Coordinates of N, CA, C and O in Angstrom, one line a residue:
X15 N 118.9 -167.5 -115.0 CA 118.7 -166.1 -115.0 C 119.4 -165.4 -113.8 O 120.1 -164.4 -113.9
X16 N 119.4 -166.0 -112.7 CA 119.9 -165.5 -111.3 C 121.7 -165.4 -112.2 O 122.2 -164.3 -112.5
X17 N 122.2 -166.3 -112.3 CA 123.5 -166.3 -112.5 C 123.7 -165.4 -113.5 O 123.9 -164.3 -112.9
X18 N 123.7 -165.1 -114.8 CA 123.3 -164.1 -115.3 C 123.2 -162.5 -114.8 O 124.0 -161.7 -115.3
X19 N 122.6 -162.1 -114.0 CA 122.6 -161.5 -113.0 C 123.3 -161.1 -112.1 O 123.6 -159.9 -112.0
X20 N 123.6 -162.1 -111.2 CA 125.1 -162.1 -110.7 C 126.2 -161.8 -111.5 O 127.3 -161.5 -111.0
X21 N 126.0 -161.9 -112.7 CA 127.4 -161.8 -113.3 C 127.9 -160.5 -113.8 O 129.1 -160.1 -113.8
X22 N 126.5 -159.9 -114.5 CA 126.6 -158.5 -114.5 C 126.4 -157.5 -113.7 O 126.6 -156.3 -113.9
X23 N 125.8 -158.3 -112.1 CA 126.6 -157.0 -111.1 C 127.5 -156.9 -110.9 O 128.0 -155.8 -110.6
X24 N 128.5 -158.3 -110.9 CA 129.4 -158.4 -110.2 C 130.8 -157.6 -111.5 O 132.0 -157.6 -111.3
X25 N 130.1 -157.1 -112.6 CA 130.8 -156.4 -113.7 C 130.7 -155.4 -113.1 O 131.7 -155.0 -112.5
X26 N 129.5 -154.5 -113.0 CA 129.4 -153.4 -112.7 C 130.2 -153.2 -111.0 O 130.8 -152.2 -110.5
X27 N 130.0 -154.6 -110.4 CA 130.9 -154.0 -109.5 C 132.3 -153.6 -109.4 O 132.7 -152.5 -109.1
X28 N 133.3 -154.6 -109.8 CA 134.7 -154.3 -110.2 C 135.0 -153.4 -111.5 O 136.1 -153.1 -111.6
X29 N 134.2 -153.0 -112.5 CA 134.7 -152.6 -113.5 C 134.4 -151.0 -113.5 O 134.0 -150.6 -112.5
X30 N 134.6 -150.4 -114.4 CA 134.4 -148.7 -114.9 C 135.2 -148.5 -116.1 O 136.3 -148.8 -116.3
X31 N 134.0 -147.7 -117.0 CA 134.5 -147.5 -118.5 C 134.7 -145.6 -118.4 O 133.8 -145.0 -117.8
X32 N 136.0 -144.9 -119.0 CA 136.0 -143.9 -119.2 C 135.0 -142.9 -118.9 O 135.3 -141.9 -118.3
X33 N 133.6 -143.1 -119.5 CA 132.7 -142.3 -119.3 C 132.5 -142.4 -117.6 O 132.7 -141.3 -116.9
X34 N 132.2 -143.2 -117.1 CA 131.9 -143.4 -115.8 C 133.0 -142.5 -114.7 O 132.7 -141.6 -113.9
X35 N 134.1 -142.9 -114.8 CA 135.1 -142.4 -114.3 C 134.8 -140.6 -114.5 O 134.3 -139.9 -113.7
X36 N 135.3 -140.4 -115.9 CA 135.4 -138.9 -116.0 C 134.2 -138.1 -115.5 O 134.3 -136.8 -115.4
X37 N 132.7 -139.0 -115.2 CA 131.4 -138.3 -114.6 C 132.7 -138.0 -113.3 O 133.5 -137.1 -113.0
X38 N 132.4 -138.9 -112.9 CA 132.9 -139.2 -111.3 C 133.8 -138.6 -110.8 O 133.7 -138.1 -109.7
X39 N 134.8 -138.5 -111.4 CA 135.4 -137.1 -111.3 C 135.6 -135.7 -111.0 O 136.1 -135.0 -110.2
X40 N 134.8 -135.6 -112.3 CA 133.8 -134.1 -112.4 C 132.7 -134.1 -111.4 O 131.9 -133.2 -111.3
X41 N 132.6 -134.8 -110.8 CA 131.1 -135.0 -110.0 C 132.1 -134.5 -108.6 O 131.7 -133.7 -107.7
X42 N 133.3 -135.0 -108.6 CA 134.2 -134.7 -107.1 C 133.8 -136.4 -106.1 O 133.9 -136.5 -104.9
X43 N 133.6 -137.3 -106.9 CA 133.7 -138.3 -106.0 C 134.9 -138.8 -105.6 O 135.9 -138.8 -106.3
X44 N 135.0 -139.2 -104.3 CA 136.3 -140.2 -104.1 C 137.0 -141.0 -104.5 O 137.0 -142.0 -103.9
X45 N 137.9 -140.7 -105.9 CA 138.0 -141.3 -106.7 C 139.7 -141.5 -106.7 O 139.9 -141.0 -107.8
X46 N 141.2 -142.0 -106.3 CA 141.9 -142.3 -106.7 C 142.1 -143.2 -107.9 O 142.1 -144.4 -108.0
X47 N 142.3 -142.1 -109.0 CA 143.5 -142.9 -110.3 C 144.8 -143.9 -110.0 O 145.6 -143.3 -109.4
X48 N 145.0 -145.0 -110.3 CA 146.5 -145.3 -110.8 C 147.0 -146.3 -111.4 O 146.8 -147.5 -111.4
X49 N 147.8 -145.4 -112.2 CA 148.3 -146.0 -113.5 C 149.3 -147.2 -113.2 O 150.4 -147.0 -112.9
X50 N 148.8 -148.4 -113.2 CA 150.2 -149.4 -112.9 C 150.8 -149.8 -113.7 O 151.2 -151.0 -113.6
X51 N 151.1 -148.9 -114.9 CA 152.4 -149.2 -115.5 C 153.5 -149.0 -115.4 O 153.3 -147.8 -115.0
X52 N 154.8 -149.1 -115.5 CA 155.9 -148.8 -115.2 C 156.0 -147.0 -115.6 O 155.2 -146.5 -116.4
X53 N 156.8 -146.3 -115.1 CA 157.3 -145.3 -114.7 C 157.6 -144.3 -115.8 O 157.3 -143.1 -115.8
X54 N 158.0 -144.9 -116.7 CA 158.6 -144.1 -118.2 C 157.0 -144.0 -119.2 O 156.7 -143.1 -119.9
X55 N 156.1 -145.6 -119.0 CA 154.8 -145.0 -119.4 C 154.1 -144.1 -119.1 O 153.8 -143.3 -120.0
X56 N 153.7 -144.0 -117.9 CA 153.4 -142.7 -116.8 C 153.7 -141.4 -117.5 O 153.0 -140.5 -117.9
X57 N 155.3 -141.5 -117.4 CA 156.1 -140.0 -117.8 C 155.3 -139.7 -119.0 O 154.7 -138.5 -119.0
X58 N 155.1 -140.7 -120.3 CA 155.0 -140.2 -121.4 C 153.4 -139.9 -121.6 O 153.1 -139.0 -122.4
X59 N 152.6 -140.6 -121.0 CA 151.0 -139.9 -121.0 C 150.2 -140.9 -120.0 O 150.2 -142.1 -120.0
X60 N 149.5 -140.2 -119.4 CA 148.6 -140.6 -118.4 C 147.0 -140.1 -118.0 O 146.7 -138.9 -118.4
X61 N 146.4 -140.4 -117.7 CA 145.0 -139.6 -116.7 C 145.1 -138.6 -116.1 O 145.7 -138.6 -115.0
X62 N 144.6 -137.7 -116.5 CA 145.0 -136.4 -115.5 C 144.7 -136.6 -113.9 O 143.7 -137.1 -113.5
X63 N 145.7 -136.1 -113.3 CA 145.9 -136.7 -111.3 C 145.9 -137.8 -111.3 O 145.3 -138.0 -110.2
X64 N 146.3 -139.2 -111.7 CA 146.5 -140.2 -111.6 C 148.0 -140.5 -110.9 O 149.2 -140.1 -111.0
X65 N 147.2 -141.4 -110.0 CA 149.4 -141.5 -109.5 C 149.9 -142.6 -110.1 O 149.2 -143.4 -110.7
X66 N 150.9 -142.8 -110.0 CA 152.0 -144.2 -110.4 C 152.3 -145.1 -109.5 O 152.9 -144.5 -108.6
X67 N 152.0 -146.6 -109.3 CA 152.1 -147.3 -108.6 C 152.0 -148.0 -109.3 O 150.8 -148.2 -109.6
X68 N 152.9 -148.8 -110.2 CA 153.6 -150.1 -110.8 C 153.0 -151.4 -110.6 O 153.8 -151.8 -109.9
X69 N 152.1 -152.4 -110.7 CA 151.9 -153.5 -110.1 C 152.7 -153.8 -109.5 O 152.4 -154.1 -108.4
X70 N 153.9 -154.0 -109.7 CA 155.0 -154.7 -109.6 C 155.5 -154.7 -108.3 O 155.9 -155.6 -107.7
X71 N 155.4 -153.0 -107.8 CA 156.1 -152.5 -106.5 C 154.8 -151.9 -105.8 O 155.0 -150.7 -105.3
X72 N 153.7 -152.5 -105.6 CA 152.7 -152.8 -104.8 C 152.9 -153.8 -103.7 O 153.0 -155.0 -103.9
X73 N 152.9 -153.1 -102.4 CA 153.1 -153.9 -101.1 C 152.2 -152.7 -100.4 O 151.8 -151.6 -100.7
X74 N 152.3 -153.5 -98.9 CA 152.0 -153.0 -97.7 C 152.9 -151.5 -97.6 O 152.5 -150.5 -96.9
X75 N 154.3 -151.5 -98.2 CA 155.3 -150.1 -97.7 C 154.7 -149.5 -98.8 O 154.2 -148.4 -98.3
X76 N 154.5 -149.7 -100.5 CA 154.5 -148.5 -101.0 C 153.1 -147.8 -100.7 O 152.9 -146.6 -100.7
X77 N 152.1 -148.7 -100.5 CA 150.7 -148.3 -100.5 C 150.4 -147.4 -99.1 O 149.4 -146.7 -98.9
X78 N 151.6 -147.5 -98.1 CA 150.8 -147.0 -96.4 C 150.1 -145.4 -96.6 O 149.1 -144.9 -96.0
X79 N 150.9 -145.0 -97.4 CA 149.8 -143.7 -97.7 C 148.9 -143.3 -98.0 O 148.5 -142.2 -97.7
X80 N 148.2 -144.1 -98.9 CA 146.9 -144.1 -99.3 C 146.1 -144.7 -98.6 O 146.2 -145.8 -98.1
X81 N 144.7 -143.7 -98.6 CA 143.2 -143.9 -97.7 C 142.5 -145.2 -98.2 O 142.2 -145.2 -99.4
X82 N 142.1 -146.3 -97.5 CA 141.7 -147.2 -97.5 C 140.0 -146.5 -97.6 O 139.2 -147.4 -98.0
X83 N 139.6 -145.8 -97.4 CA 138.3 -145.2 -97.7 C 137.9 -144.8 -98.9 O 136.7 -144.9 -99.1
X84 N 138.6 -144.4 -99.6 CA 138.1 -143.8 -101.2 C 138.3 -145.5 -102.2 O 138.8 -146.6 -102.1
X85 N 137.7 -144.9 -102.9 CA 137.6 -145.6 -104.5 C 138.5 -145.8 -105.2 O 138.6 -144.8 -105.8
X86 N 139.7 -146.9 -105.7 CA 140.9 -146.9 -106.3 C 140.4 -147.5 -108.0 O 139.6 -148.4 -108.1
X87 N 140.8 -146.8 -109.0 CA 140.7 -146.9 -110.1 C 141.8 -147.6 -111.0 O 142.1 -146.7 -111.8
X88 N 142.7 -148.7 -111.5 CA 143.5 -149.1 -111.5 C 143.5 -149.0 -113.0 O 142.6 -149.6 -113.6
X89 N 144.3 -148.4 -113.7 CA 144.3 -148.4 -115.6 C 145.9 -148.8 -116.1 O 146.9 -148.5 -115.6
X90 N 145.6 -149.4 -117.2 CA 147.1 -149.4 -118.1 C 147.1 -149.0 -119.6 O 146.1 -148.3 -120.0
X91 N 147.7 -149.3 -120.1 CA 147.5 -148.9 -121.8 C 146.5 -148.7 -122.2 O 145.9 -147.7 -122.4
X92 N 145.9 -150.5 -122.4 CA 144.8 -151.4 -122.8 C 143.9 -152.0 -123.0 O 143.4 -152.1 -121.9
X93 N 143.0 -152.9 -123.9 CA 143.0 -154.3 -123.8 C 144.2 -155.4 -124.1 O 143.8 -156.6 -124.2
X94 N 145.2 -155.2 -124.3 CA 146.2 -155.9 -124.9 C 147.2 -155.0 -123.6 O 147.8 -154.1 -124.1
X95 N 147.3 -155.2 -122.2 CA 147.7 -155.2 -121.2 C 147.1 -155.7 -120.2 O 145.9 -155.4 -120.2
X96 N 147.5 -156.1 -119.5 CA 147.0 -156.3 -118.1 C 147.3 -156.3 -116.8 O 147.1 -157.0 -115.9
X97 N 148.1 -154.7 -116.9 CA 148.7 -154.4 -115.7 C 147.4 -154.0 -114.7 O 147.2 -154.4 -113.5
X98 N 146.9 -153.3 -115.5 CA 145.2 -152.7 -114.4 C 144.9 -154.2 -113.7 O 144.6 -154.4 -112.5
X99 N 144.9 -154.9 -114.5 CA 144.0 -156.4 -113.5 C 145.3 -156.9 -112.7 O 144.9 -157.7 -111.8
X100 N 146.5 -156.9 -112.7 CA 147.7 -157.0 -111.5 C 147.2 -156.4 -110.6 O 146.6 -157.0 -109.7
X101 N 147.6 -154.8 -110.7 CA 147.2 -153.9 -109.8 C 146.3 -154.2 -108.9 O 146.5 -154.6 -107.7
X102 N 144.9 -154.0 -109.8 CA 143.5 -154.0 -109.4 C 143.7 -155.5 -107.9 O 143.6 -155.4 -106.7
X103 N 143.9 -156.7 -108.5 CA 144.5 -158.0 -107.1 C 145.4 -157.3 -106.4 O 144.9 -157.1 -105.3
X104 N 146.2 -156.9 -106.5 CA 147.1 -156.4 -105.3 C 146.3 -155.6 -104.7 O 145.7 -156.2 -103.8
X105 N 146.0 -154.1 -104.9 CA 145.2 -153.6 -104.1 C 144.2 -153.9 -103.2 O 143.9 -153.4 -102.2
X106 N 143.7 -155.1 -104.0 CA 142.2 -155.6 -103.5 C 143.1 -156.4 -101.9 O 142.8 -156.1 -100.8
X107 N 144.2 -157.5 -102.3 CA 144.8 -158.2 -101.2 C 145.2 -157.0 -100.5 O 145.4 -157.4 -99.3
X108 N 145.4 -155.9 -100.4 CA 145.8 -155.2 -99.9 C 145.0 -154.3 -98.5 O 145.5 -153.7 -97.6
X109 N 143.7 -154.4 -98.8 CA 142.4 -153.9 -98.4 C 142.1 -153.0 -98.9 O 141.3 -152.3 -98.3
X110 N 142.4 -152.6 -100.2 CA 141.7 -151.4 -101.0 C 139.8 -151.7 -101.6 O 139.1 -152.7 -101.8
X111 N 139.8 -150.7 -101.6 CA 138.4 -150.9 -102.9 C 139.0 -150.9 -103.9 O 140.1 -150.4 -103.7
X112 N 138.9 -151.3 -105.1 CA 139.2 -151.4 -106.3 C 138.3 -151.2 -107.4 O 137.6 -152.3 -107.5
X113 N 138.0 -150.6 -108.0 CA 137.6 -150.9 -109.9 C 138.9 -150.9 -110.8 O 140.0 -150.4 -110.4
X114 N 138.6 -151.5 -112.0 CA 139.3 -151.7 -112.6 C 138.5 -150.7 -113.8 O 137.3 -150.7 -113.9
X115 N 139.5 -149.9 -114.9 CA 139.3 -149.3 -116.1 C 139.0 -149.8 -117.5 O 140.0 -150.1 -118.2
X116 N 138.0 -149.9 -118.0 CA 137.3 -150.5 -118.7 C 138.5 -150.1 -119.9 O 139.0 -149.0 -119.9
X117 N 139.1 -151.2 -121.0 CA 140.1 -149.9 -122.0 C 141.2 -149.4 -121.5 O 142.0 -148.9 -122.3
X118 N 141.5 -149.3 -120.4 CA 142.5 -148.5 -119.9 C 142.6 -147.3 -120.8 O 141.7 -146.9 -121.5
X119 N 143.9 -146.5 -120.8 CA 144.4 -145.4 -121.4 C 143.8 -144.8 -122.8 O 143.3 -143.7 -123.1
X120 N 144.0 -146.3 -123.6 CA 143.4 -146.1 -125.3 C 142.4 -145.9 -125.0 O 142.2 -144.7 -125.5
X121 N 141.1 -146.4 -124.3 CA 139.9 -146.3 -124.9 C 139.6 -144.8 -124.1 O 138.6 -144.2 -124.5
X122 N 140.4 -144.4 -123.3 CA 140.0 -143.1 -122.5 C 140.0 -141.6 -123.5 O 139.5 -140.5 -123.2
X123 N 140.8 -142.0 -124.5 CA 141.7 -141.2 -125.1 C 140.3 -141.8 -126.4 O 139.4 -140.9 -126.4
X124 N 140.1 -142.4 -127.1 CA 139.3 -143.0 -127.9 C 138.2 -142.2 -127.3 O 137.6 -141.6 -128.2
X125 N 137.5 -142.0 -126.0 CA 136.4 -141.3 -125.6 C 136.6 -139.8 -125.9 O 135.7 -139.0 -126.1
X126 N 137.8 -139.4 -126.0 CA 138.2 -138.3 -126.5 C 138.5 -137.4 -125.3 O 138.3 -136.3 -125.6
X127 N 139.0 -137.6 -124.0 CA 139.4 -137.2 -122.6 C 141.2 -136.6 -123.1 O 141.9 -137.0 -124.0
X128 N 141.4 -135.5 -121.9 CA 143.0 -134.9 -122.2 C 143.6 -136.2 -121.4 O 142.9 -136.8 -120.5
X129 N 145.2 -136.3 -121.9 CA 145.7 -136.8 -121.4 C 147.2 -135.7 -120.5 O 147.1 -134.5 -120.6
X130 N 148.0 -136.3 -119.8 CA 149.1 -135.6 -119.4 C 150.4 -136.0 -119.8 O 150.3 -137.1 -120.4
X131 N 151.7 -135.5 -119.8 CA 152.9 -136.6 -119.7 C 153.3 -135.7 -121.3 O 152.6 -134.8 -121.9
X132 N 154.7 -136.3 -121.8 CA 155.2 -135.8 -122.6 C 154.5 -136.0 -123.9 O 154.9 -135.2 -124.8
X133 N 153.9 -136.5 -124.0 CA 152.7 -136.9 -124.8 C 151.5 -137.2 -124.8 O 150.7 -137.9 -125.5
X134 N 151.4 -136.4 -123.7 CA 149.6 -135.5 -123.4 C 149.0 -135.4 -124.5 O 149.8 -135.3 -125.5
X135 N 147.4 -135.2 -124.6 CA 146.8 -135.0 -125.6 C 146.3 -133.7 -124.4 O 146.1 -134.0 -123.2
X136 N 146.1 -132.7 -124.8 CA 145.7 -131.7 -124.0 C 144.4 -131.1 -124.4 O 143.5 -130.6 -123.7
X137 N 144.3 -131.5 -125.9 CA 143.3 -130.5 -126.3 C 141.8 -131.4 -126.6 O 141.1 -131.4 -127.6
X138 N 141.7 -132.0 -125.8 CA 140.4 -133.3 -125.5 C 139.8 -132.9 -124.1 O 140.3 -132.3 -123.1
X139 N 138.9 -133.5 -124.2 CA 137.8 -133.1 -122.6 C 138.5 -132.9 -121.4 O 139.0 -134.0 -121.1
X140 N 138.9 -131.9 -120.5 CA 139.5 -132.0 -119.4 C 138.7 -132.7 -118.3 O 137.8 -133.4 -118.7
X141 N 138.9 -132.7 -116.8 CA 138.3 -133.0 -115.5 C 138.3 -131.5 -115.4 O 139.1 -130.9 -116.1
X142 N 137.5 -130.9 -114.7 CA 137.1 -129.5 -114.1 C 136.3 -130.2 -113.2 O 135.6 -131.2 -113.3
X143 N 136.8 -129.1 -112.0 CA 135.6 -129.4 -111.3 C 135.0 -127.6 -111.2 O 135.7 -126.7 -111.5
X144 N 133.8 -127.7 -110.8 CA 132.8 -126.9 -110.9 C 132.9 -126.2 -109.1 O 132.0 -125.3 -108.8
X145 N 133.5 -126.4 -108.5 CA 133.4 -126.0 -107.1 C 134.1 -124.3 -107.3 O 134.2 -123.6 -106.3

């Protein structure tokens, strides 16, 4: 039972499904998005305010700008990608916090959330914040 246990904290610790995220958001928590897919995926639809950081070209130089204090959200397509879980290790070697996005993109979009990019879905749940 103990291990068991362990196993689904240690889900809830690294992971986050769309709904969680988009509370969190709306809620105004410290939440950095980013999409580690390559650059033209990005372009064509993404999470609204998410930035782009590629697994690929994750290092110590691209990352120096970002706050090692907030919450890093790592998403790709997905389940049939696994850029988010690249990412998600890099960052982590990196000294980030990390969660990883439950579904990535599809299932965010499947929750029925707007997307951005040349192929934004716009007319689905936005982030607002309430301030």
């Amino acid at each position: 039972m103990e291990a068991q246990i362990k196993h689904y904290e240690n889900k809830l610790a690294y992971e986050m499904d769309p709904s969680d995220l988009f509370e969190a958001l709306n809620d105004g928590e410290k939440i950095i998005v980013i999409d580690a897919r390559r650059a033209f995926g990005y372009d064509e639809e993404h999470i609204p305010n998410a930035i782009n950081i590629p697994h690929r070209e994750m290092n110590a130089e691209t990352t120096k700008h970002l706050d090692k204090e907030v919450l890093y959200v790592t998403y790709c397509t997905g389940i049939g990608c696994n850029a988010s879980t690249k990412g998600a290790l890099n960052l982590t070697k990196l000294g980030f916090k990390v969660k990883e996005l439950i579904g990535g993109l599809e299932w965010w979009k499947i929750d029925g959330y707007a997307t951005e990019g040349t192929k934004g879905e716009k007319q689905a749940l936005k982030i607002e914040c309430a301030c």
